[in-house]
mmCIF file of C-alpha atoms in Angstrom:
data_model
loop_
_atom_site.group_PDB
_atom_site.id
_atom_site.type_symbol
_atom_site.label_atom_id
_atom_site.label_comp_id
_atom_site.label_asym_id
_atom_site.label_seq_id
_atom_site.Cartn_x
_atom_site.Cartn_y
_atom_site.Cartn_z
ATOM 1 C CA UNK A 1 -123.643 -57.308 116.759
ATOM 2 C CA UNK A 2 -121.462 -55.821 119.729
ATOM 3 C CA UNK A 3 -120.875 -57.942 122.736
ATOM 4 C CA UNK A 4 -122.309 -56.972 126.027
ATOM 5 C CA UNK A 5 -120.691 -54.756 128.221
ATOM 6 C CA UNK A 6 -119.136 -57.259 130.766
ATOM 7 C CA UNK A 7 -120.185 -54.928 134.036
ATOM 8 C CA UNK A 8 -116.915 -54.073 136.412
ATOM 9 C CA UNK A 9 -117.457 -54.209 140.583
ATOM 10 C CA UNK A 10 -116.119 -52.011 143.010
ATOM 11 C CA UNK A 11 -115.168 -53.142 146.701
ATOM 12 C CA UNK A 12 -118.089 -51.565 147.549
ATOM 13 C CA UNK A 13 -119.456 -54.929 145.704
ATOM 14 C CA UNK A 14 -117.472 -57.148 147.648
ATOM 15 C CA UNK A 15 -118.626 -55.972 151.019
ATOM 16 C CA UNK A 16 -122.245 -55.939 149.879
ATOM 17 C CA UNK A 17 -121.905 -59.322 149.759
ATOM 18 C CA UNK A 18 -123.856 -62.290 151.793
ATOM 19 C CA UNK A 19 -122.197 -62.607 155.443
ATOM 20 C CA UNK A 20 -119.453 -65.619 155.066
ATOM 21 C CA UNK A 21 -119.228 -65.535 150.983
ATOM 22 C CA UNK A 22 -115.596 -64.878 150.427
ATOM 23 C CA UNK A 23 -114.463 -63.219 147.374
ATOM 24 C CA UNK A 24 -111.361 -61.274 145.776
ATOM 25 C CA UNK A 25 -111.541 -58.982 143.198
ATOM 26 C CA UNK A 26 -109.202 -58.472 140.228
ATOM 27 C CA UNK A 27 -109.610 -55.188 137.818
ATOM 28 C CA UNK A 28 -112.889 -54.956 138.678
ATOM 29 C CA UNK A 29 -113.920 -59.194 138.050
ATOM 30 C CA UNK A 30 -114.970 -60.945 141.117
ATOM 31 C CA UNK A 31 -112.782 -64.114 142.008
ATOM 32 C CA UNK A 32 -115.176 -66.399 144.932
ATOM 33 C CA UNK A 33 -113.312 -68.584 146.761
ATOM 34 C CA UNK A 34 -113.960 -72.097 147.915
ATOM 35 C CA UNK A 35 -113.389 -72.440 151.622
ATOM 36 C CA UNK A 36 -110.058 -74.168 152.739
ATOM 37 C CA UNK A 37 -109.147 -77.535 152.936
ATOM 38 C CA UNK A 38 -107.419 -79.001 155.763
ATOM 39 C CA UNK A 39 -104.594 -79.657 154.156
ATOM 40 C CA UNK A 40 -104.654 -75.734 152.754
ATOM 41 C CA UNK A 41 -105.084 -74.870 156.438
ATOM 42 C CA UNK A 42 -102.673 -76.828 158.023
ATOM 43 C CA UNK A 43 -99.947 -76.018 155.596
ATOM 44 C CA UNK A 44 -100.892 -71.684 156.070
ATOM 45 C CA UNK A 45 -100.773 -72.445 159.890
ATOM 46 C CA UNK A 46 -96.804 -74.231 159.894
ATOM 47 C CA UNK A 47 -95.938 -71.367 157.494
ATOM 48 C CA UNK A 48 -97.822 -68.576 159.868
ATOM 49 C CA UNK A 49 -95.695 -69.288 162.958
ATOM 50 C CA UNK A 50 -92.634 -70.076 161.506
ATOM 51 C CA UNK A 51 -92.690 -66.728 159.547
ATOM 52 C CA UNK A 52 -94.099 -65.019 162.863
ATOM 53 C CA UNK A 53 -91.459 -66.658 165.004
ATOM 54 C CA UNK A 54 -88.895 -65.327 162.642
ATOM 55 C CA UNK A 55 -90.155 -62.097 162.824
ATOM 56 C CA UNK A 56 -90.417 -62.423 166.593
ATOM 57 C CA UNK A 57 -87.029 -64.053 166.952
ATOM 58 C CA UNK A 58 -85.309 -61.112 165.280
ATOM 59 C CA UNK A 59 -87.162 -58.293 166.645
ATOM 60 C CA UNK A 60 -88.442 -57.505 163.424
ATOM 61 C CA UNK A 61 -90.983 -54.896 162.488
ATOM 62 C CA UNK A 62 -92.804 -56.460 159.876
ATOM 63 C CA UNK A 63 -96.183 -58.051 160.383
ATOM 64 C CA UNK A 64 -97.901 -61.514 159.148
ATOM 65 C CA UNK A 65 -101.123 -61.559 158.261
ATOM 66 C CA UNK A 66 -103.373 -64.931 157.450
ATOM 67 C CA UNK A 67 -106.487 -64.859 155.884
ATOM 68 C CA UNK A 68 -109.343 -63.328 155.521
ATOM 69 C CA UNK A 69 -106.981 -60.518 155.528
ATOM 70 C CA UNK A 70 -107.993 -57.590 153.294
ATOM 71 C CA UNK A 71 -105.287 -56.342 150.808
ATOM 72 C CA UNK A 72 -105.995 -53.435 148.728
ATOM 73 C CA UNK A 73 -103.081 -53.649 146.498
ATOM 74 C CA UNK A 74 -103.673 -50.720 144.351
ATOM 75 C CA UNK A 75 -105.189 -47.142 144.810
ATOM 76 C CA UNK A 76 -108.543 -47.893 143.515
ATOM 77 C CA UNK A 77 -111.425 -49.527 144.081
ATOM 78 C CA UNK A 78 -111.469 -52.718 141.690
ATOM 79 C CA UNK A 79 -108.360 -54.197 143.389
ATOM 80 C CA UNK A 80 -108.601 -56.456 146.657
ATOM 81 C CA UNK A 81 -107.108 -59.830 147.372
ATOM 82 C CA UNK A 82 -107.341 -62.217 150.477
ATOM 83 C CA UNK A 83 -104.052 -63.510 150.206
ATOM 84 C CA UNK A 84 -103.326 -66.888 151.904
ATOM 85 C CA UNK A 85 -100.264 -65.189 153.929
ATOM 86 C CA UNK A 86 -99.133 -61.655 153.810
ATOM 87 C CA UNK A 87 -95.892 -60.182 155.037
ATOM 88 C CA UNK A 88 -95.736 -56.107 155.356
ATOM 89 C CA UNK A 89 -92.964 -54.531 156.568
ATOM 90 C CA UNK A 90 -93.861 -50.958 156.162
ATOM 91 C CA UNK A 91 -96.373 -50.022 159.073
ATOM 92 C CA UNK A 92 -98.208 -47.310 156.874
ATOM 93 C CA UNK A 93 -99.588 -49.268 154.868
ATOM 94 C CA UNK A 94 -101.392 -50.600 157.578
ATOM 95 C CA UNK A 95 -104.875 -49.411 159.321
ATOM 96 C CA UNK A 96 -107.746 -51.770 160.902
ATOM 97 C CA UNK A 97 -109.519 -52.363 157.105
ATOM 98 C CA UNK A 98 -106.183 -53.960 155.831
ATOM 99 C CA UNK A 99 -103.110 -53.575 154.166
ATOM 100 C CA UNK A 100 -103.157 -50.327 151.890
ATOM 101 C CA UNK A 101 -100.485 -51.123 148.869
ATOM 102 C CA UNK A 102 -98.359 -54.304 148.284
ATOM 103 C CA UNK A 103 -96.664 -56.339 151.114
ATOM 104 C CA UNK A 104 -93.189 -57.285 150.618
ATOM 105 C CA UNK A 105 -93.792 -61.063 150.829
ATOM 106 C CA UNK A 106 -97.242 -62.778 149.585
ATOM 107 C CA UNK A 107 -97.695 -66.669 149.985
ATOM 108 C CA UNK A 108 -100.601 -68.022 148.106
ATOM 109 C CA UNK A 109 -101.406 -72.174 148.975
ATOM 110 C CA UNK A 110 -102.865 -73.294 146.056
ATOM 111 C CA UNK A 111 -106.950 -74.053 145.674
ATOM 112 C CA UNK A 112 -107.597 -77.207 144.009
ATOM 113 C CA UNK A 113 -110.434 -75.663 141.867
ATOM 114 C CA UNK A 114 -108.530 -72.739 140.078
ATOM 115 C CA UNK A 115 -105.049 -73.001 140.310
ATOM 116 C CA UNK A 116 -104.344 -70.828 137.590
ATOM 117 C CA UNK A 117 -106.358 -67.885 139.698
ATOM 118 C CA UNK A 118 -102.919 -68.224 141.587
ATOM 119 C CA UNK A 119 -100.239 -69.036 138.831
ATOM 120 C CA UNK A 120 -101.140 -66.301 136.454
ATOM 121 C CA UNK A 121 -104.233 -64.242 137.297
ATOM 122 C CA UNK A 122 -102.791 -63.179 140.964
ATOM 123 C CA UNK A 123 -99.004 -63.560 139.616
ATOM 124 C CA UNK A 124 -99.560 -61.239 137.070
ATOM 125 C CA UNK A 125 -101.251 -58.657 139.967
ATOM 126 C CA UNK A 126 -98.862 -58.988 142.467
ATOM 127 C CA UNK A 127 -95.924 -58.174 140.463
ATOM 128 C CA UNK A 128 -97.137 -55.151 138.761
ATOM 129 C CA UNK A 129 -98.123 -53.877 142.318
ATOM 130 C CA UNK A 130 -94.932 -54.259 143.747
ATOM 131 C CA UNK A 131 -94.722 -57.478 145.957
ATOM 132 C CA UNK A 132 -91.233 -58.167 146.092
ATOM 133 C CA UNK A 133 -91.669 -61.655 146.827
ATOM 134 C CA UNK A 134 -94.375 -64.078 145.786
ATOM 135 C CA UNK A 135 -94.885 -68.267 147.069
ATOM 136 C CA UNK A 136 -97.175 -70.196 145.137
ATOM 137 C CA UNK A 137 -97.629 -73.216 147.273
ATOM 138 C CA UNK A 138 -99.198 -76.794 145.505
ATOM 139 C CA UNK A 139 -100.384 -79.254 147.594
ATOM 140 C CA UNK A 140 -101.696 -81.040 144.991
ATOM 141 C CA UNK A 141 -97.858 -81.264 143.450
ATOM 142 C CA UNK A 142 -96.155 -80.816 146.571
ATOM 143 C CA UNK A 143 -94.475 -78.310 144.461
ATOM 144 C CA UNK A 144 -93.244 -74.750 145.810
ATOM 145 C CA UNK A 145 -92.819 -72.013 142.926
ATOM 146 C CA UNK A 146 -90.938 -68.623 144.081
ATOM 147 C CA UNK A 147 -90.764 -65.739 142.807
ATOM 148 C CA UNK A 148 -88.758 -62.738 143.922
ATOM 149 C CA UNK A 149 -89.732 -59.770 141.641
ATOM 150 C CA UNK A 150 -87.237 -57.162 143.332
ATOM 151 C CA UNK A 151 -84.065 -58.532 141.714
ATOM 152 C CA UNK A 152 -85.846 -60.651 138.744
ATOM 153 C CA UNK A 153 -84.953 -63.687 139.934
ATOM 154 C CA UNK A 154 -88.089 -65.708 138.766
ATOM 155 C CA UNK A 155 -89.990 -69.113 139.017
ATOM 156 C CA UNK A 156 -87.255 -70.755 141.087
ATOM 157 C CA UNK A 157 -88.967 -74.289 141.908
ATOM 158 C CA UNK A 158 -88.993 -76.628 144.965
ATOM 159 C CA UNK A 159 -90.593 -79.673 145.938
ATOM 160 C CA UNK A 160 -91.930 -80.745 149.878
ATOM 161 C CA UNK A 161 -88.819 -82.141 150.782
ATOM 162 C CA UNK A 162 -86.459 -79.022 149.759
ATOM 163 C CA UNK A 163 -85.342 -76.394 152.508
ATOM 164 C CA UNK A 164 -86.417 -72.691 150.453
ATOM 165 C CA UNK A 165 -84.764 -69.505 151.198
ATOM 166 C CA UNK A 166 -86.955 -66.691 151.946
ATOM 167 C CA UNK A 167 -85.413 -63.443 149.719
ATOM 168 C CA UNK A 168 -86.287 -60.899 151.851
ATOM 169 C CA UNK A 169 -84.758 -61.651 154.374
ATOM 170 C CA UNK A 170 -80.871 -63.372 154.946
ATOM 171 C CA UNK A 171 -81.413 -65.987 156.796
ATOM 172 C CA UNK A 172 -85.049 -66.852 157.176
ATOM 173 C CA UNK A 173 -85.005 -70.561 155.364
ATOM 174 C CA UNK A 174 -88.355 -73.143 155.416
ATOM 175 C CA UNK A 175 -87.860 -76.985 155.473
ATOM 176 C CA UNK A 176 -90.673 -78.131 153.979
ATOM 177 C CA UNK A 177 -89.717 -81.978 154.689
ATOM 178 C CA UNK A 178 -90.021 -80.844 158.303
ATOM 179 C CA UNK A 179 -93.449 -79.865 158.231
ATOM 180 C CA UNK A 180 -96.261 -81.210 160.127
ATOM 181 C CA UNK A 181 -98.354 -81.498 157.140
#
């Protein structure tokens, strides 16, 4: 007996979606998503202006996006992630529906529900698009995995209390222990 066709959604499906539902979607499989915790938010907040200051700081041109902030990693329509924090440093990928291709830096704080949505499913995603740099951060573990795809340096791992080094950039460095989490 064959199996039943397991049916694949388009963005289109994601926006047709009830107002507030939030949702990603992987290779055509919608991912919903739990809202935040306070801890979740807290932690993407301390991460948001530090990163932003940076950028600030340096007159940089890239940009840092929290979310809901629409990411269409690939060119197609079975592909878009809400990442937690997004870092782009090329303005064309950039128009008022989202980020068109991969940003350079992606920082995803973990959900307590699926955490392996994060550590494999988007993992997987993120470094065949082409994010050169990927944070998984665990609240649960107080654990920080990075991974910086450009140069193959991967699954270096850091706890709350550890300063971490930020690859794309020289001198950009986060001390966890110092955050007001």
């Amino acid at each position: 007996m064959p199996l039943p066709e397991e049916k694949t959604y388009t963005i289109e499906d994601i926006y047709s979606l009830p107002e507030g539902t939030r949702a990603e979607l992987i290779d055509g499989r919608i991912y919903y998503m739990a809202p935040p915790s306070g801890t979740h938010q807290k932690i993407c907040g301390e991460l948001h202006y530090l990163i932003k200051d940076y950028i600030r700081k340096k007159d940089g041109s890239c940009e840092v996006y929290a979310a809901p902030y629409a990411v269409f990693l690939n060119k197609d329509d079975i592909n878009y992630v809400e990442p937690d924090l997004s870092v782009i440093c090329d303005p064309s990928k950039l128009d008022d529906k989202g980020c068109h291709g991969a940003p350079d830096w992606i920082i995803e704080i973990v959900s307590p529900g699926n955490p392996e949505h994060d550590y494999l499913t988007k993992l997987n995603k993120y470094w065949l698009a082409g994010v050169r740099e990927y944070w998984i951060v665990d609240p649960r573990t107080k654990c920080i995995t990075v991974y910086f795809f450009e140069t193959g340096i991967l699954a270096r791992h850091y706890t709350f209390n550890d300063t971490v080094s930020a690859n794309i950039y020289e001198d950009l460095t986060i001390d966890f222990g110092q955050l007001a989490l």
